[in-house]
Short mmCIF file of C-alpha atoms in Angstrom, two decimals:
data_model
loop_
_atom_site.label_atom_id
_atom_site.label_comp_id
_atom_site.label_asym_id
_atom_site.label_seq_id
_atom_site.Cartn_x
_atom_site.Cartn_y
_atom_site.Cartn_z
CA MET A 217 0.00 0.00 0.00
CA ASP A 218 1.35 3.39 -1.04
CA TYR A 219 0.89 5.45 2.13
CA SER A 220 2.44 8.56 0.62
CA THR A 221 -0.24 8.57 -2.11
CA ILE A 222 -2.98 8.17 0.50
CA VAL A 223 -1.59 11.09 2.52
CA LEU A 224 -1.37 13.33 -0.55
CA ARG A 225 -4.89 12.38 -1.65
CA THR A 226 -6.23 13.07 1.84
CA ILE A 227 -4.64 16.52 1.94
CA PHE A 228 -5.85 17.35 -1.57
CA ILE A 229 -9.43 16.17 -0.91
CA TYR A 230 -9.44 18.08 2.39
CA PHE A 231 -8.71 21.38 0.64
CA ILE A 232 -11.18 20.60 -2.17
CA ILE A 233 -14.02 19.98 0.31
CA LEU A 234 -13.01 23.02 2.38
CA PHE A 235 -13.16 25.19 -0.73
CA VAL A 236 -16.51 23.68 -1.82
CA LEU A 237 -18.14 24.25 1.59
CA ARG A 238 -16.91 27.81 1.71
CA PHE A 239 -18.20 28.34 -1.82
CA MET A 240 -21.60 26.91 -0.91
CA GLY A 241 -21.98 29.43 1.91
CA LYS A 242 -22.06 29.61 5.70
CA ARG A 243 -25.62 28.31 5.80
CA GLU A 244 -24.38 24.85 4.88
CA ILE A 245 -22.30 24.68 8.06
CA GLY A 246 -24.55 26.48 10.50
CA GLN A 247 -27.96 25.05 9.56
CA LEU A 248 -28.39 21.70 7.86
CA SER A 249 -31.69 21.15 6.08
CA VAL A 250 -32.62 17.75 4.62
CA LEU A 251 -31.06 18.72 1.28
CA ASP A 252 -27.90 20.01 2.99
CA PHE A 253 -27.63 16.77 4.95
CA VAL A 254 -27.97 14.61 1.82
CA VAL A 255 -25.36 16.62 -0.07
CA SER A 256 -22.97 16.49 2.91
CA ILE A 257 -23.27 12.71 3.17
CA MET A 258 -22.69 12.23 -0.57
CA ILE A 259 -19.62 14.49 -0.55
CA ALA A 260 -18.23 12.61 2.47
CA GLU A 261 -18.79 9.24 0.74
CA LEU A 262 -17.09 10.43 -2.44
CA ALA A 263 -14.12 11.71 -0.42
CA VAL A 264 -13.74 8.38 1.40
CA ILE A 265 -13.86 6.43 -1.88
CA SER A 266 -11.19 8.65 -3.39
CA ILE A 267 -8.87 8.23 -0.39
CA GLU A 268 -9.37 4.48 0.08
CA ASN A 269 -9.18 3.43 -3.57
CA ILE A 270 -6.03 4.94 -5.01
CA ARG A 271 -6.62 3.17 -8.32
CA VAL A 272 -9.61 5.43 -8.98
CA PRO A 273 -8.58 8.68 -10.72
CA MET A 274 -9.17 11.69 -8.50
CA LEU A 275 -11.07 13.41 -11.28
CA ASN A 276 -13.80 10.78 -10.84
CA THR A 277 -14.34 12.17 -7.34
CA ILE A 278 -13.78 15.87 -7.93
CA VAL A 279 -16.32 16.14 -10.76
CA PRO A 280 -19.27 14.69 -8.72
CA ILE A 281 -18.35 16.91 -5.73
CA VAL A 282 -18.36 20.02 -7.94
CA VAL A 283 -21.67 18.94 -9.53
CA LEU A 284 -23.27 18.44 -6.09
CA SER A 285 -22.08 21.84 -4.91
CA LEU A 286 -23.48 23.50 -8.04
CA ILE A 287 -26.84 21.75 -7.56
CA GLN A 288 -26.93 22.98 -3.97
CA ILE A 289 -26.10 26.55 -4.95
CA ILE A 290 -28.74 26.56 -7.71
CA PHE A 291 -31.40 25.23 -5.33
CA ALA A 292 -30.40 27.81 -2.71
CA PHE A 293 -30.65 30.64 -5.26
CA ILE A 294 -34.05 29.51 -6.57
CA SER A 295 -35.40 29.00 -3.04
CA LEU A 296 -34.54 32.64 -2.27
CA LYS A 297 -37.11 33.61 -4.92
CA SER A 298 -39.64 30.81 -4.44
CA GLU A 299 -41.30 30.23 -1.07
CA LYS A 300 -42.99 27.06 -2.37
CA LEU A 301 -39.67 25.51 -3.33
CA ARG A 302 -38.18 26.63 -0.01
CA LYS A 303 -40.93 24.81 1.89
CA LEU A 304 -40.61 21.75 -0.36
CA VAL A 305 -36.83 21.48 0.05
CA ASP A 306 -36.31 22.75 3.60
CA GLY A 307 -39.73 22.03 5.11
CA LYS A 308 -41.49 24.50 7.39
CA PRO A 309 -41.42 25.10 11.16
CA SER A 310 -43.90 23.29 13.40
CA VAL A 311 -45.38 24.96 16.47
CA LEU A 312 -45.32 22.41 19.30
CA ILE A 313 -46.28 24.82 22.10
CA ASN A 314 -48.63 27.66 21.23
CA GLN A 315 -49.49 30.30 23.86
CA GLY A 316 -48.38 27.93 26.61
CA LYS A 317 -50.42 24.95 25.36
CA ILE A 318 -48.83 21.77 24.00
CA ASP A 319 -50.05 20.67 20.58
CA GLU A 320 -49.99 16.88 20.94
CA GLY A 321 -51.39 16.42 17.42
CA GLU A 322 -48.49 18.32 15.88
CA MET A 323 -46.04 16.35 18.01
CA ARG A 324 -47.48 13.06 16.73
CA LYS A 325 -47.35 14.37 13.18
CA GLN A 326 -43.63 15.16 13.59
CA ARG A 327 -43.00 11.85 15.45
CA TYR A 328 -41.75 13.94 18.35
CA ASN A 329 -42.26 12.65 21.91
CA PHE A 330 -42.24 14.36 25.31
CA ASP A 331 -38.72 13.11 26.07
CA ASP A 332 -37.50 14.91 22.92
CA LEU A 333 -39.39 18.04 23.96
CA LEU A 334 -38.07 18.10 27.53
CA THR A 335 -34.52 17.35 26.39
CA GLN A 336 -34.47 20.25 23.94
CA LEU A 337 -36.09 22.57 26.47
CA ARG A 338 -33.27 21.78 28.90
CA GLN A 339 -30.77 22.46 26.12
CA ASN A 340 -32.42 25.88 25.80
CA LYS A 341 -31.93 26.33 29.58
CA VAL A 342 -35.67 26.08 30.27
CA SER A 343 -36.51 23.84 33.22
CA LYS A 344 -40.31 24.25 33.35
CA LEU A 345 -42.87 23.69 30.62
CA SER A 346 -45.05 26.28 32.31
CA ASP A 347 -42.45 28.97 31.48
CA VAL A 348 -42.77 28.39 27.73
CA GLU A 349 -45.03 30.59 25.60
CA PHE A 350 -44.00 29.19 22.22
CA ALA A 351 -41.82 26.27 21.11
CA ILE A 352 -41.14 25.95 17.39
CA LEU A 353 -39.50 22.90 15.84
CA GLU A 354 -37.38 24.29 13.02
CA PRO A 355 -36.77 22.46 9.70
CA SER A 356 -33.21 21.75 10.89
CA GLY A 357 -34.58 19.83 13.91
CA LYS A 358 -33.61 22.53 16.40
CA LEU A 359 -36.21 23.67 18.92
CA SER A 360 -36.64 27.44 19.21
CA VAL A 361 -38.14 28.49 22.56
CA ILE A 362 -39.84 31.76 23.47
CA GLU A 363 -40.45 32.11 27.19
CA LYS A 364 -43.42 33.85 28.76
CA ASP A 365 -43.09 37.55 29.45
CA LYS A 366 -43.50 37.85 33.20
CA ASP A 367 -44.23 41.58 32.88
CA GLN A 368 -47.16 41.04 30.53
CA PRO A 369 -50.67 41.08 32.03
CA ASN A 370 -52.23 37.63 32.41
CA ASN A 371 -55.30 38.60 30.40
CA ARG A 372 -53.22 39.53 27.35
CA GLN A 373 -52.26 36.75 24.96
CA SER A 374 -48.87 36.75 23.32
CA ARG A 375 -48.67 36.54 19.55
CA LEU A 376 -46.30 34.21 17.76
CA PRO A 377 -43.75 36.46 15.99
CA LEU A 378 -44.59 35.38 12.44
CA PRO A 379 -43.45 37.29 9.35
CA LEU A 380 -46.48 38.64 7.51
CA ILE A 381 -44.43 39.80 4.53
CA LEU A 382 -41.22 38.23 3.30
CA ASP A 383 -39.29 39.54 0.31
CA GLY A 384 -42.27 41.52 -0.96
CA LYS A 385 -44.79 38.67 -0.70
CA VAL A 386 -47.70 38.48 1.74
CA ASN A 387 -47.78 35.26 3.78
CA GLU A 388 -51.49 34.40 3.90
CA ASP A 389 -50.92 31.33 6.11
CA HIS A 390 -49.42 33.48 8.86
CA LEU A 391 -52.21 36.04 8.51
CA GLU A 392 -54.74 33.26 8.92
CA GLN A 393 -53.04 32.15 12.13
CA ILE A 394 -53.53 35.60 13.66
CA GLU A 395 -57.07 35.78 12.23
CA LYS A 396 -56.33 38.62 9.83
CA THR A 397 -56.72 39.04 6.07
CA PRO A 398 -54.43 40.40 3.32
CA LEU A 399 -56.90 43.26 2.88
CA TRP A 400 -56.55 44.18 6.55
CA LEU A 401 -52.75 44.10 6.27
CA ARG A 402 -52.70 46.34 3.20
CA GLN A 403 -55.06 48.81 4.89
CA GLN A 404 -52.82 48.98 7.96
CA LEU A 405 -49.71 49.47 5.83
CA ARG A 406 -51.35 52.26 3.84
CA LYS A 407 -52.13 54.05 7.11
CA LEU A 408 -48.41 53.90 7.88
CA GLY A 409 -47.51 55.23 4.43
CA TYR A 410 -46.50 51.94 2.78
CA ARG A 411 -48.46 51.48 -0.44
CA ASP A 412 -46.28 49.00 -2.34
CA VAL A 413 -45.95 45.63 -0.61
CA LYS A 414 -43.26 44.55 -3.08
CA LYS A 415 -40.89 47.16 -1.63
CA ILE A 416 -41.12 45.60 1.85
CA SER A 417 -38.43 43.07 2.71
CA TYR A 418 -39.84 42.01 6.10
CA CYS A 419 -42.97 42.85 8.07
CA ALA A 420 -44.14 41.45 11.42
CA LEU A 421 -46.78 42.40 13.97
CA HIS A 422 -45.74 42.78 17.60
CA ASP A 423 -47.81 41.95 20.69
CA ASP A 424 -48.63 45.64 21.20
CA ASP A 425 -50.15 45.75 17.68
CA THR A 426 -47.26 47.77 16.27
CA PHE A 427 -45.52 46.77 13.04
CA PHE A 428 -41.85 46.15 12.43
CA ILE A 429 -41.16 46.95 8.78
CA ASP A 430 -37.91 46.70 6.86
CA LEU A 431 -37.72 47.98 3.28
CA LYS A 432 -35.71 46.32 0.53
CA ASP A 433 -32.19 47.67 0.08
CA GLU A 434 -32.80 50.27 2.77
CA LYS A 435 -29.62 52.11 3.71
#
């Protein structure tokens, strides 16, 4: 066995994968969706094959790795423009605790048990279920936890901080969850001086019924 060849191949493949991951973007490292996970596994398998089997030309490994990275970049670019594709590829968040109440039906749908819930709450440094206002299972599998506001009056319900507008498009599903309509949203925005929804990058409604609005390419 030619150990020097194995060492050189290992070093070369290491730098190739490092370059590819950097080229694909920080999102690939910090937040793995299902597609990210599949691509990562395939790249790892190709790298192992190239290192173990020195009779296989390295080009046979490099070409598939480059193709996979290009596919990932293309999907990422298209998903920036298409919410439907983004949901199809990445999935969408699931609300497991809504206004302090556990949604057992959603937990069963996600095949998520109470041990999983309690474990991830502890990882978020939350010891009591009663302290949780919202718990959202993200597409990456991470649980995002929003604790109850102790200063808020008991008779006032908190609102899940959902984006009502993303990249110039109204999210009707989120409006339905807060029992509002697109017409209501447009009327409220016009009162604030915003007439063109397409110019809004992000819009959300706070618990005090005030809007947070960020315009596209705002300096």
